[in-house]
Short mmCIF file of C-alpha atoms and ligand atoms in Angstrom, two decimals:
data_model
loop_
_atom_site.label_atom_id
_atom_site.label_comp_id
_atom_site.label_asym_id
_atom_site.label_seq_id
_atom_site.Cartn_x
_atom_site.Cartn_y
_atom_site.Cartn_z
CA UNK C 1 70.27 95.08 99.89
CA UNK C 2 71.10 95.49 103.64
CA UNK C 3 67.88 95.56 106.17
CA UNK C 4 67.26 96.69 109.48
CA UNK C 5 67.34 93.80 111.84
CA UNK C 6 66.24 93.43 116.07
CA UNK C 7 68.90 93.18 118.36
CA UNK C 8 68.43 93.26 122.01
CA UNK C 9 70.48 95.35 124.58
CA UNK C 10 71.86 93.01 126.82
CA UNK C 11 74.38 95.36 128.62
CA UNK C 12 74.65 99.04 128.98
CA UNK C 13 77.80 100.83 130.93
CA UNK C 14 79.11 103.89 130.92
CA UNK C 15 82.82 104.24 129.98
CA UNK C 16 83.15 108.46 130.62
CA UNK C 17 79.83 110.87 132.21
CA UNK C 18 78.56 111.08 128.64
CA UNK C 19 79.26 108.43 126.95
CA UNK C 20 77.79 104.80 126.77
CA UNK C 21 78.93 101.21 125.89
CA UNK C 22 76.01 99.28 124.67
CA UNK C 23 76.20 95.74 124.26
CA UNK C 24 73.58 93.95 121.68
CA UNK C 25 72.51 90.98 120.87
CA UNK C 26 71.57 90.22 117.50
CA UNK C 27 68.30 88.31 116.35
CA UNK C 28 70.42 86.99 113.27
CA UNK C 29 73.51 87.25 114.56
CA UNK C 30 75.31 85.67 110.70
CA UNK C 31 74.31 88.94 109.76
CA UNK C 32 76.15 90.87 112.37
CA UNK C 33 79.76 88.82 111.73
CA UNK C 34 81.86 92.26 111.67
CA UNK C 35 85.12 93.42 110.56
CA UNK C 36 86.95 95.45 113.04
CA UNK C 37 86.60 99.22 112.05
CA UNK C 38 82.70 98.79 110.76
CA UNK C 39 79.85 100.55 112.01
CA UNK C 40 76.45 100.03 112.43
CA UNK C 41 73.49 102.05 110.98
CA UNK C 42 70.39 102.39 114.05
CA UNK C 43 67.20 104.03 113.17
CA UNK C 44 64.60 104.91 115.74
CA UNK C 45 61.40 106.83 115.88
CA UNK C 46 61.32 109.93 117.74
CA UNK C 47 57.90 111.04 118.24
CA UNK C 48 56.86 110.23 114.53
CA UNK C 49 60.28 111.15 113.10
CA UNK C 50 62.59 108.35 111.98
CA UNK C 51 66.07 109.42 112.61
CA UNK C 52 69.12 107.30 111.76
CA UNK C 53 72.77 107.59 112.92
CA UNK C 54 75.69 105.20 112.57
CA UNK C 55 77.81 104.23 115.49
CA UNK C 56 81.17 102.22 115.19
CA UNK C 57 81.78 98.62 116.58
CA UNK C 58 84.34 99.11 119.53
CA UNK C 59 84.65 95.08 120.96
CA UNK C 60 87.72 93.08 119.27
CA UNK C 61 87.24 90.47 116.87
CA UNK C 62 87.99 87.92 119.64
CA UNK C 63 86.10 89.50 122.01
CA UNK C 64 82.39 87.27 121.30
CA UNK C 65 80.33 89.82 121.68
CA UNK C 66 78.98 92.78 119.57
CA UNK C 67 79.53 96.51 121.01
CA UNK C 68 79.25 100.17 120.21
CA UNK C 69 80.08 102.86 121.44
CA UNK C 70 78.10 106.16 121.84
CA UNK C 71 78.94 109.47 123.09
CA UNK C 72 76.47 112.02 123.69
CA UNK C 73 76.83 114.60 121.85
CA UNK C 74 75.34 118.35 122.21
CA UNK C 75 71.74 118.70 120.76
CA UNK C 76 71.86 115.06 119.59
CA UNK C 77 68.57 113.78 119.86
CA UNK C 78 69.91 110.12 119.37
CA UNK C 79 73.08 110.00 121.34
CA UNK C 80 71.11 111.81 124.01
CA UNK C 81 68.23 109.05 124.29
CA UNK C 82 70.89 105.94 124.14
CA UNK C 83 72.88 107.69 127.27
CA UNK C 84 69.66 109.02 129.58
CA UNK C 85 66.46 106.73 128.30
CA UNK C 86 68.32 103.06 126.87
CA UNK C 87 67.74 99.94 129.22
CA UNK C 88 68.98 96.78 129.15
CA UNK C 89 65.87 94.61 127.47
CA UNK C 90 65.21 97.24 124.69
CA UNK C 91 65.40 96.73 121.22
CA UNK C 92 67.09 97.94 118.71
CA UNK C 93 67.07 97.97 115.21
CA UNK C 94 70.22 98.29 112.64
CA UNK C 95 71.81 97.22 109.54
CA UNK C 96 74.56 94.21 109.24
CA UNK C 97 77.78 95.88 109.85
CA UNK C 98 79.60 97.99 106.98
CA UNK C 99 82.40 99.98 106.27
CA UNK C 100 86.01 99.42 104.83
CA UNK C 101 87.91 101.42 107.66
CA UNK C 102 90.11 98.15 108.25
CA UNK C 103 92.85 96.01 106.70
CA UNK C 104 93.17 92.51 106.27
CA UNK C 105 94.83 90.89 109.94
CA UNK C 106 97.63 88.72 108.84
CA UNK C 107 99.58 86.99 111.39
CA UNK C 108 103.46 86.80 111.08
CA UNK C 109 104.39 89.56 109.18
CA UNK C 110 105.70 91.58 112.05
CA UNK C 111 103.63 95.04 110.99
CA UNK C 112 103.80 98.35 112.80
CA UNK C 113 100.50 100.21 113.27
CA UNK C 114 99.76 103.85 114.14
CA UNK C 115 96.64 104.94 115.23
CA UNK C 116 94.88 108.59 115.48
CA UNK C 117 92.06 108.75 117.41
CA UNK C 118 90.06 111.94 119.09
CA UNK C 119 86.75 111.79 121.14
CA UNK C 120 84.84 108.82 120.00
CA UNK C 121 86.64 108.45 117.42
CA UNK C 122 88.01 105.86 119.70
CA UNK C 123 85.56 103.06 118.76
CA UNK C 124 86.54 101.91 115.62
CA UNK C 125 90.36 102.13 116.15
CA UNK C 126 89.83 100.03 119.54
CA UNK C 127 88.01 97.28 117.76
CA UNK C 128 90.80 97.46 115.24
CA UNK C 129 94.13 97.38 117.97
CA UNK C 130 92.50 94.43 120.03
CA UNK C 131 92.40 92.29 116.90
CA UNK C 132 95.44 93.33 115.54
CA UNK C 133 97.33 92.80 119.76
CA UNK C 134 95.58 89.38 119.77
CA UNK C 135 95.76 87.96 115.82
CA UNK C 136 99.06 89.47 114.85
CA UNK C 137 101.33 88.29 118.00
CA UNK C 138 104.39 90.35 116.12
CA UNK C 139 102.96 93.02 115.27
CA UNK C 140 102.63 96.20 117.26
CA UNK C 141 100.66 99.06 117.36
CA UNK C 142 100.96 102.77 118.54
CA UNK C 143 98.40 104.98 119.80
CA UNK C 144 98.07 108.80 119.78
CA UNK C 145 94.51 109.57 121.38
CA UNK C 146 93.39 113.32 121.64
CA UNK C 147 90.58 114.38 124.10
CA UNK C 148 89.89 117.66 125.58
CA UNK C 149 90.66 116.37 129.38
CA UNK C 150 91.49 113.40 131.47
CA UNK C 151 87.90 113.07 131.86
CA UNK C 152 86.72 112.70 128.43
CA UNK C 153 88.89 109.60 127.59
CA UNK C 154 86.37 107.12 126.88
CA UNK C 155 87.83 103.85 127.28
CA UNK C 156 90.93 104.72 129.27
CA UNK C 157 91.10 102.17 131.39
CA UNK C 158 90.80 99.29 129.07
CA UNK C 159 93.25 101.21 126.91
CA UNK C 160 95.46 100.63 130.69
CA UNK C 161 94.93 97.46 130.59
CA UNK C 162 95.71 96.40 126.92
CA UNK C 163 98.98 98.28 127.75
CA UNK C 164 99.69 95.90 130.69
CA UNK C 165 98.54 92.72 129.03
CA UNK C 166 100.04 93.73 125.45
CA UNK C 167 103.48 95.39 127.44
CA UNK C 168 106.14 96.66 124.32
CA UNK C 169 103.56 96.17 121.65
CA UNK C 170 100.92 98.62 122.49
CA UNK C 171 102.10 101.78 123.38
CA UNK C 172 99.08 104.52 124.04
CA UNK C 173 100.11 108.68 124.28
CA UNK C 174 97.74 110.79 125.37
CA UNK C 175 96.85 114.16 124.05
CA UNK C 176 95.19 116.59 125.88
CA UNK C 177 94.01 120.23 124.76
CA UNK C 178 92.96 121.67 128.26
CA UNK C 179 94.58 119.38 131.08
CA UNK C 180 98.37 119.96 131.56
CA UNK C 181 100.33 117.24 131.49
CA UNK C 182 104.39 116.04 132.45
CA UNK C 183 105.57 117.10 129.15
CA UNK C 184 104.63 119.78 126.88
CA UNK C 185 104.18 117.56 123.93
CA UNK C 186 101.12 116.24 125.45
CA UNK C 187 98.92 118.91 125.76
CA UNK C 188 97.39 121.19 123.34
CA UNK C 189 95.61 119.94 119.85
CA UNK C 190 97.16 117.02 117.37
CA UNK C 191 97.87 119.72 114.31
CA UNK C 192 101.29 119.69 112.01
CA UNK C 193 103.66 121.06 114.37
CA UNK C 194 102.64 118.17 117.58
CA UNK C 195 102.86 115.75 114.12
CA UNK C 196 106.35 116.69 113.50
CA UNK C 197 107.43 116.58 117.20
CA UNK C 198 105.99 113.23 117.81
CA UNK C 199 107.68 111.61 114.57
CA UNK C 200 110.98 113.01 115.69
CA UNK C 201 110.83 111.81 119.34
CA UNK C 202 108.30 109.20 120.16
CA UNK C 203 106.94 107.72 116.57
CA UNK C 204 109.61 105.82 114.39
CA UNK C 205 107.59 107.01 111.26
CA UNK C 206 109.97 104.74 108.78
CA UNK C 207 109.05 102.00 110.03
CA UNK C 208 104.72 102.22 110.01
CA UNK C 209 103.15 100.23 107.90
CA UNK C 210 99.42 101.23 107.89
CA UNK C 211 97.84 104.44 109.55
CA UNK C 212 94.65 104.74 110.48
CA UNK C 213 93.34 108.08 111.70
CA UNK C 214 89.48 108.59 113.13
CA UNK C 215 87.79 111.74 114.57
CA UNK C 216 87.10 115.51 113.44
CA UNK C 217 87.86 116.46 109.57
CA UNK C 218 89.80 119.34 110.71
CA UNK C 219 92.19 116.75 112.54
CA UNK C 220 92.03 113.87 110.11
CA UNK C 221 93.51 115.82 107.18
CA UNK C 222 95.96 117.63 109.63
CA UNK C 223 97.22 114.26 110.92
CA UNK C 224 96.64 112.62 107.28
CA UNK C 225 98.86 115.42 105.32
CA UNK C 226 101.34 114.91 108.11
CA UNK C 227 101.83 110.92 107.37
CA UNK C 228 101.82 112.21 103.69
CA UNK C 229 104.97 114.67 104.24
CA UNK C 230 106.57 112.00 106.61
CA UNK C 231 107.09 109.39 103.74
CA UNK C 232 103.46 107.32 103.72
CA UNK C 233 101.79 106.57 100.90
CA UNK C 234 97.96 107.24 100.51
CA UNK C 235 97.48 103.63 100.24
CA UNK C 236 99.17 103.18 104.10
CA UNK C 237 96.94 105.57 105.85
CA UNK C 238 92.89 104.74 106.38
CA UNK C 239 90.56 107.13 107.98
CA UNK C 240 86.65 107.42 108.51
CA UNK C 241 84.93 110.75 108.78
CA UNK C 242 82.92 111.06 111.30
CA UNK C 243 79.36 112.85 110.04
CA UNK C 244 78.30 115.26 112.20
CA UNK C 245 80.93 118.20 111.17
CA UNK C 246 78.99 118.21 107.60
CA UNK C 247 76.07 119.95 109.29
CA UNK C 248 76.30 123.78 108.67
CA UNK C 249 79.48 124.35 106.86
CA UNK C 250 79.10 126.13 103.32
CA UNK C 251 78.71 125.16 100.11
CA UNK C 252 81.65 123.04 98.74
CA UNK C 253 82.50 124.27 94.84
CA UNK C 254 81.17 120.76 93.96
CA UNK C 255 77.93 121.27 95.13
CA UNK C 256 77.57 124.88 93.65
CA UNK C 257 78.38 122.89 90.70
CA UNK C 258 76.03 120.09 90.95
CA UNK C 259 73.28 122.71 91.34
CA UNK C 260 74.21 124.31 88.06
CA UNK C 261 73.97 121.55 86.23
CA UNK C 262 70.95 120.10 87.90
CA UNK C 263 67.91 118.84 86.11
CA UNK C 264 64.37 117.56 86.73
CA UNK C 265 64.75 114.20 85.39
CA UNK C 266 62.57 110.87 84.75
CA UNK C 267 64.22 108.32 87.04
CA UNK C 268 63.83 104.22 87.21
CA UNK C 269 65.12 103.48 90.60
CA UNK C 270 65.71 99.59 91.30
CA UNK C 271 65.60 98.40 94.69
CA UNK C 272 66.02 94.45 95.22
CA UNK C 273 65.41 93.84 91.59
CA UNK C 274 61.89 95.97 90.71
CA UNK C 275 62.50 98.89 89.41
CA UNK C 276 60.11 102.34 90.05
CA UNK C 277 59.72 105.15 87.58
CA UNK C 278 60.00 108.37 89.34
CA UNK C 279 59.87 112.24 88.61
CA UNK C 280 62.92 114.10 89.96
CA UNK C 281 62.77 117.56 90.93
CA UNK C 282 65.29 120.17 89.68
CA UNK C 283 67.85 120.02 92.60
CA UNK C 284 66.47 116.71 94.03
CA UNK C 285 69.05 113.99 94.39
CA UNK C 286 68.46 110.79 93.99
CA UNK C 287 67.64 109.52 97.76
CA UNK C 288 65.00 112.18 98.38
CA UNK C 289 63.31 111.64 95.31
CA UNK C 290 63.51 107.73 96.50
CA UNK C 291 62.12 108.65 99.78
CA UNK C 292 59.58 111.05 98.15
CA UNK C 293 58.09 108.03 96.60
CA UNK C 294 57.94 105.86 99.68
CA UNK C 295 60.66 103.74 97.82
CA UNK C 296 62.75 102.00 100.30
CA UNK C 297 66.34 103.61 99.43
CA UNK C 298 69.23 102.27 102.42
CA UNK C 299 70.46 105.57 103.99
CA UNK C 300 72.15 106.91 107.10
CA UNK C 301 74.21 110.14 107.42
CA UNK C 302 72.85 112.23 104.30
CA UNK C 303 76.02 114.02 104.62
CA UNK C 304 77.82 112.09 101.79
CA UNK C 305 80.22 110.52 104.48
CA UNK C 306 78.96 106.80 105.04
CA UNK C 307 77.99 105.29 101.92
CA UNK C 308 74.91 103.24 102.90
CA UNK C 309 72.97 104.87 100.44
CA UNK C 310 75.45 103.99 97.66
CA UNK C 311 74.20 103.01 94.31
CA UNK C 312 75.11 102.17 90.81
CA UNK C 313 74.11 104.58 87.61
CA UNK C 314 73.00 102.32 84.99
CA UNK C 315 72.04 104.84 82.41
CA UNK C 316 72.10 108.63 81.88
CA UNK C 317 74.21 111.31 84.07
CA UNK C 318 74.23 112.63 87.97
CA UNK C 319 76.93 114.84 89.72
CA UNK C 320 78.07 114.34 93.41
CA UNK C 321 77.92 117.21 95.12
CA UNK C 322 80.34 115.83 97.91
CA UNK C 323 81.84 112.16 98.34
CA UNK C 324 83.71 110.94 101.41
CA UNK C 325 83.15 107.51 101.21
CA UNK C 326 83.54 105.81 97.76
CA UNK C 327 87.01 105.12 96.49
CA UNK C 328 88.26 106.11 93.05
CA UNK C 329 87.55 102.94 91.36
CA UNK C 330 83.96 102.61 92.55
CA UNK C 331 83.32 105.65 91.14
CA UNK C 332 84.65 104.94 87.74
CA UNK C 333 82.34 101.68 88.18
CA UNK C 334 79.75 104.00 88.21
CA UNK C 335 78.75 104.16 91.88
CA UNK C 336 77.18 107.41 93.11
CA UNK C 337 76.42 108.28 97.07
CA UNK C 338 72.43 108.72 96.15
CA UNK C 339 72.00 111.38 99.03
CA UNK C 340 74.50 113.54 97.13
CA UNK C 341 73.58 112.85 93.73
CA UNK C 342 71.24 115.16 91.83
CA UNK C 343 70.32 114.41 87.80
CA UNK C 344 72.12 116.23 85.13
CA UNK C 345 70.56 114.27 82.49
CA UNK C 346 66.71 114.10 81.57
CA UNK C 347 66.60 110.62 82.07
CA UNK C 348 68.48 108.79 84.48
CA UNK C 349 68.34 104.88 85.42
CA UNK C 350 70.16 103.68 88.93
CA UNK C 351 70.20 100.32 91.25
CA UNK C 352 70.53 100.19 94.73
CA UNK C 353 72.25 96.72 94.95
FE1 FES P 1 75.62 108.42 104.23
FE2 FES P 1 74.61 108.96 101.80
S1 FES P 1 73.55 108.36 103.57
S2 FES P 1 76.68 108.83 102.38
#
């Protein structure tokens, strides 16, 4: 099961006013051999409360070095220390890289790759185009980015200067909802309407191979039903969720669900091989009860969005009150998101692999 390992800040820059690229250096760095498009769980103690967030690998696969990128967002304890209190010489401590926001790089097959960023929804989609500009020297990749103003475009001038070095296959447009620009088309939000106009003037839609879309749900399933109606399959366009929209919204019908059917329930939880006997509360899922019992359970976003805390069910029954992460099949295998997983059988037996 993944651990938490030191890594070392060896770098710290800012890219935009409130936003930070932080370059580590891993204590086991085998452990920290990434795939473009994975992210990194940190966890940190904050006055006597351990709080964890993920943040997505933005350096290139060529690039020999491992980066993130973090923006600071409103109230956000974490992003808020990493911007104001991080130094160069700190430590750090995550878990080896995960996530499947990515496809395989294969050189000479001439692809065509659309990308859908907003805010920091950069990082992951910037760690996937500089692989895919320098491993795939046929393919070529477009990218719509959406930002609020000129001034909240992290990255923009390496984005400038993978344009000049990468000149007809990396094409960047900007999108932004309060600063005018030339040409209507690039101001205002990415919704179905900007979709349409951009596939009929600037995208050649036909001819995209893989979409990947990152940011705000709102947008992602906007920009996602747009590919859809535009002739991509679900199997061409990727996307990560970023967490933080989960936080107040109401209850989904799954979860009003889940609690109906909910049950206190006997548990065995296996973590690395010994397995715990637990009581689980009516309404309990699986990770709190975990955590209730000082068990070590893997988890990051609680919001049913990364999959960290994914594990198999082995015996008896538990409902999900929301999945974003796991694909169809691993479900069918069994897997379960344990922070969104409550019993519905009295007994219940799971593995955290
Ligand atoms: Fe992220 Fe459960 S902790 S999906």
């Amino acid at each position: 099961m993944a651990r938490f390992h030191d890594l070392t800040v060896t770098d710290i820059h800012k890219t935009i006013r409130d936003a930070v690229v932080v370059t580590l250096k891993p204590d086991t760095p085998d452990d920290f051999d990434f795939t473009p498009g994975q992210y990194l769980t940190f966890k940190h103690d904050f006055e006597g409360e351990e709080l964890r967030r993920n943040y997505s690998i933005c350096a290139g696969k060529d690039d020999g070095i491992l980066q993130i990128g973090i923006k600071r967002v409103d109230g956000g304890t974490f992003s808020t220390w990493a911007n104001t209190d991080l130094q160069v010489g700190d430590t750090l401590q995550a878990m080896p890289p995960q996530g499947r926001f990515h496809t395989p790089n294969e050189a000479g097959t001439g692809k065509n790759y659309l990308g859908f960023a907003g805010g920091s929804g950069i990082t992951p989609v910037l760690s996937i185009l500089k692989t895919v500009l320098k491993r795939e020297m046929d393919s070529s990749f477009t990218l719509v980015y959406a930002n609020r103003g000129v001034n909240s475009i992290m990255f923009r001038e390496e984005l400038e200067d993978l344009k000049n070095t990468y000149m007809g296959r990396f094409n960047v447009i900007h999108v932004l909802e309060s600063d005018t620009q030339e040409a209507d088309l690039f101001t205002g939000r990415v919704d179905a309407e900007k979709c349409k106009t951009l596939f009929a003037k600037w995208i050649d839609i036909a001819s995209v191979d893989t979409a990947y879309i990152c940011g705000p749900k709102p947008m992602m399933l906007t920009i996602s039903a747009a590919l859809k109606d535009h002739g991509l399959s679900k199997e061409q366009i990727k996307f990560e969720l970023f967490g933080a929209e989960q936080q107040g919204r109401a209850k989904s019908k799954a979860e009003v669900v889940a609690n109906a059917r909910a049950v206190g329930a006997e548990a065995s939880i296996i973590i690395d091989g010994t397995a715990r006997s637990v009581t689980i509360a009516k309404g309990q899922t699986l990770l709190e009860a975990a955590l209730a019992h000082d068990l070590d359970a893997p988890f990051a976003c609680r919001a049913g969005v990364c999959s960290t805390c994914k594990c198999k069910v082995l015996e008896g029954e538990v409902d999900m009150r929301a999945n974003h992460a796991l694909e169809d099949y691993e479900v069918e295998q069994g897997y379960v998101l344990s922070c969104q997983s409550v019993p519905v059988s009295a007994t219940v037996v799971v593995e955290y692999e």
